[in-house]
GROMACS .gro file of C-alpha atoms in nm:
model
  161
    1ILE     CA    1  -4.173  -0.352   0.989
    2PRO     CA    2  -4.493  -0.205   1.140
    3ALA     CA    3  -4.571  -0.296   1.499
    4PRO     CA    4  -4.858  -0.540   1.557
    5MET     CA    5  -5.190  -0.364   1.591
    6TYR     CA    6  -5.324  -0.584   1.873
    7ARG     CA    7  -5.149  -0.766   2.159
    8THR     CA    8  -5.441  -0.894   2.372
    9ILE     CA    9  -5.770  -1.002   2.211
   10VAL     CA   10  -6.082  -1.100   2.404
   11THR     CA   11  -6.350  -1.301   2.225
   12ALA     CA   12  -6.706  -1.338   2.352
   13TYR     CA   13  -6.800  -1.705   2.312
   14ASP     CA   14  -7.120  -1.903   2.361
   15GLY     CA   15  -7.100  -2.175   2.097
   16SER     CA   16  -7.342  -1.998   1.859
   17ASP     CA   17  -7.268  -1.955   1.488
   18GLY     CA   18  -7.197  -1.587   1.553
   19ALA     CA   19  -6.951  -1.676   1.829
   20LYS     CA   20  -6.777  -1.932   1.609
   21ALA     CA   21  -6.742  -1.674   1.330
   22ALA     CA   22  -6.607  -1.424   1.585
   23LEU     CA   23  -6.356  -1.679   1.715
   24ALA     CA   24  -6.236  -1.760   1.364
   25ARG     CA   25  -6.180  -1.389   1.289
   26ALA     CA   26  -6.017  -1.328   1.629
   27ALA     CA   27  -5.781  -1.623   1.571
   28GLU     CA   28  -5.685  -1.478   1.229
   29LEU     CA   29  -5.607  -1.142   1.387
   30ALA     CA   30  -5.417  -1.300   1.678
   31ALA     CA   31  -5.206  -1.506   1.438
   32HIS     CA   32  -5.134  -1.203   1.221
   33ASP     CA   33  -5.037  -0.979   1.514
   34GLY     CA   34  -4.885  -1.241   1.747
   35ALA     CA   35  -5.151  -1.152   2.004
   36SER     CA   36  -5.285  -1.360   2.289
   37LEU     CA   37  -5.647  -1.476   2.262
   38THR     CA   38  -5.885  -1.501   2.558
   39LEU     CA   39  -6.228  -1.657   2.511
   40VAL     CA   40  -6.495  -1.552   2.762
   41GLU     CA   41  -6.820  -1.742   2.817
   42ALA     CA   42  -7.086  -1.617   3.058
   43VAL     CA   43  -7.318  -1.841   3.260
   44SER     CA   44  -7.610  -1.737   3.475
   45GLY     CA   45  -7.900  -1.896   3.658
   46LYS     CA   46  -8.015  -2.250   3.607
   47VAL     CA   47  -8.076  -2.440   3.286
   48PRO     CA   48  -8.327  -2.718   3.217
   49SER     CA   49  -8.198  -3.071   3.254
   50PRO     CA   50  -8.097  -3.247   2.933
   51ALA     CA   51  -8.282  -3.553   3.070
   52SER     CA   52  -8.658  -3.544   3.025
   53GLY     CA   53  -8.819  -3.454   3.359
   54GLY     CA   54  -8.482  -3.421   3.532
   55PRO     CA   55  -8.400  -3.142   3.776
   56PRO     CA   56  -8.253  -2.818   3.640
   57LEU     CA   57  -7.877  -2.796   3.632
   58ALA     CA   58  -7.723  -2.577   3.898
   59LYS     CA   59  -7.457  -2.317   3.823
   60PRO     CA   60  -7.160  -2.551   3.890
   61GLU     CA   61  -7.278  -2.793   3.620
   62LYS     CA   62  -7.340  -2.507   3.379
   63ARG     CA   63  -6.995  -2.369   3.453
   64ALA     CA   64  -6.845  -2.713   3.384
   65MET     CA   65  -7.031  -2.728   3.051
   66ALA     CA   66  -6.904  -2.379   2.962
   67ARG     CA   67  -6.546  -2.479   3.051
   68GLU     CA   68  -6.579  -2.780   2.820
   69ASP     CA   69  -6.721  -2.557   2.542
   70LEU     CA   70  -6.418  -2.330   2.577
   71ARG     CA   71  -6.173  -2.623   2.580
   72GLU     CA   72  -6.325  -2.756   2.258
   73ALA     CA   73  -6.322  -2.411   2.095
   74ILE     CA   74  -5.958  -2.352   2.191
   75ALA     CA   75  -5.865  -2.697   2.058
   76HIS     CA   76  -5.983  -2.583   1.712
   77VAL     CA   77  -5.764  -2.272   1.692
   78ASP     CA   78  -5.404  -2.273   1.574
   79PRO     CA   79  -5.196  -2.450   1.842
   80GLU     CA   80  -4.927  -2.185   1.794
   81LEU     CA   81  -5.161  -1.921   1.941
   82LEU     CA   82  -5.152  -1.839   2.309
   83ALA     CA   83  -5.521  -1.902   2.388
   84SER     CA   84  -5.707  -1.934   2.717
   85GLY     CA   85  -6.065  -1.937   2.840
   86TRP     CA   86  -6.257  -1.768   3.120
   87VAL     CA   87  -6.600  -1.872   3.247
   88ILE     CA   88  -6.774  -1.581   3.415
   89GLY     CA   89  -7.098  -1.552   3.608
   90GLY     CA   90  -7.369  -1.299   3.538
   91PRO     CA   91  -7.474  -1.101   3.234
   92PRO     CA   92  -7.238  -1.155   2.940
   93GLY     CA   93  -7.188  -0.795   2.825
   94GLY     CA   94  -7.070  -0.657   3.157
   95GLY     CA   95  -6.863  -0.966   3.231
   96ILE     CA   96  -6.682  -0.953   2.898
   97LEU     CA   97  -6.607  -0.584   2.950
   98THR     CA   98  -6.471  -0.657   3.299
   99VAL     CA   99  -6.242  -0.934   3.173
  100ALA     CA  100  -6.121  -0.711   2.888
  101ASP     CA  101  -6.040  -0.432   3.136
  102ASP     CA  102  -5.877  -0.672   3.384
  103ILE     CA  103  -5.637  -0.820   3.128
  104GLY     CA  104  -5.573  -0.498   2.937
  105ALA     CA  105  -5.733  -0.611   2.610
  106ASP     CA  106  -5.687  -0.385   2.312
  107LEU     CA  107  -5.956  -0.559   2.105
  108ILE     CA  108  -6.284  -0.736   2.184
  109VAL     CA  109  -6.431  -0.956   1.910
  110THR     CA  110  -6.795  -1.058   1.940
  111GLY     CA  111  -7.048  -1.226   1.716
  112SER     CA  112  -7.388  -1.101   1.612
  113ARG     CA  113  -7.702  -1.304   1.668
  114SER     CA  114  -7.894  -1.136   1.386
  115ARG     CA  115  -8.196  -1.040   1.591
  116GLY     CA  116  -8.452  -0.819   1.428
  117PRO     CA  117  -8.485  -0.454   1.535
  118ILE     CA  118  -8.788  -0.515   1.759
  119THR     CA  119  -8.634  -0.810   1.943
  120ARG     CA  120  -8.306  -0.621   1.980
  121ALA     CA  121  -8.493  -0.316   2.119
  122ILE     CA  122  -8.677  -0.527   2.377
  123LEU     CA  123  -8.404  -0.772   2.477
  124GLY     CA  124  -8.098  -0.564   2.407
  125SER     CA  125  -7.783  -0.692   2.249
  126VAL     CA  126  -7.460  -0.810   2.405
  127SER     CA  127  -7.263  -0.676   2.109
  128THR     CA  128  -7.432  -0.335   2.143
  129GLU     CA  129  -7.353  -0.327   2.516
  130ILE     CA  130  -6.991  -0.413   2.441
  131LEU     CA  131  -6.969  -0.149   2.164
  132HIS     CA  132  -7.092   0.122   2.399
  133GLY     CA  133  -6.901   0.013   2.710
  134ALA     CA  134  -6.560  -0.093   2.579
  135ARG     CA  135  -6.243   0.106   2.640
  136CYS     CA  136  -6.075  -0.062   2.344
  137ASP     CA  137  -6.152  -0.145   1.982
  138VAL     CA  138  -6.450  -0.372   1.918
  139LEU     CA  139  -6.511  -0.591   1.616
  140VAL     CA  140  -6.861  -0.736   1.560
  141VAL     CA  141  -6.856  -1.032   1.323
  142HIS     CA  142  -7.173  -1.157   1.156
  143PRO     CA  143  -7.233  -1.532   1.115
  144PRO     CA  144  -7.190  -1.684   0.769
  145GLU     CA  145  -7.562  -1.678   0.680
  146GLU     CA  146  -7.552  -1.296   0.702
  147THR     CA  147  -7.275  -1.256   0.444
  148HIS     CA  148  -7.335  -1.112   0.102
  149GLN     CA  149  -7.198  -1.243  -0.225
  150VAL     CA  150  -6.930  -0.975  -0.217
  151GLY     CA  151  -6.781  -1.114   0.103
  152ARG     CA  152  -6.790  -1.111   0.480
  153ARG     CA  153  -6.991  -0.829   0.639
  154VAL     CA  154  -6.815  -0.687   0.942
  155HIS     CA  155  -6.872  -0.376   1.154
  156HIS     CA  156  -6.570  -0.219   1.319
  157MET     CA  157  -6.599   0.054   1.575
  158VAL     CA  158  -6.334   0.216   1.787
  159SER     CA  159  -6.451   0.310   2.133
  160CYS     CA  160  -6.227   0.566   2.300
  161GLY     CA  161  -6.267   0.596   2.673
   0.00000   0.00000   0.00000
């Protein structure tokens, strides 16, 4: 029997369609390999109040919202999986790489936001930052609207470091 390919999988999560597709794929891989699954959501700065004219939410409230997002996401994966969530502060790419290094991840799974080439060039891309900075395998999963009739479109890149 071949040994499992992955033991510790980190998944970048923000509630977007790309993140949900990434989580679904990461959960499949974790179930197949018997790996642990760690979801990481980054928060930074302040966000506008959900109430019209209300004050912006401070970081603690945003962190609480992110923790709830992660709890809900974890509740939808197979209960047999060992899954946990981390809320981190600061830019997502660097934070996800730090968590992956800290826990010894051997795979990072992230979604793609399907930005055009100009927007991606100006704003950058979390998945690109992860691809270039990771010391483990990285899987970028595209959301369902980016799939072709022949099936799911996925990029896989091994980053040796």
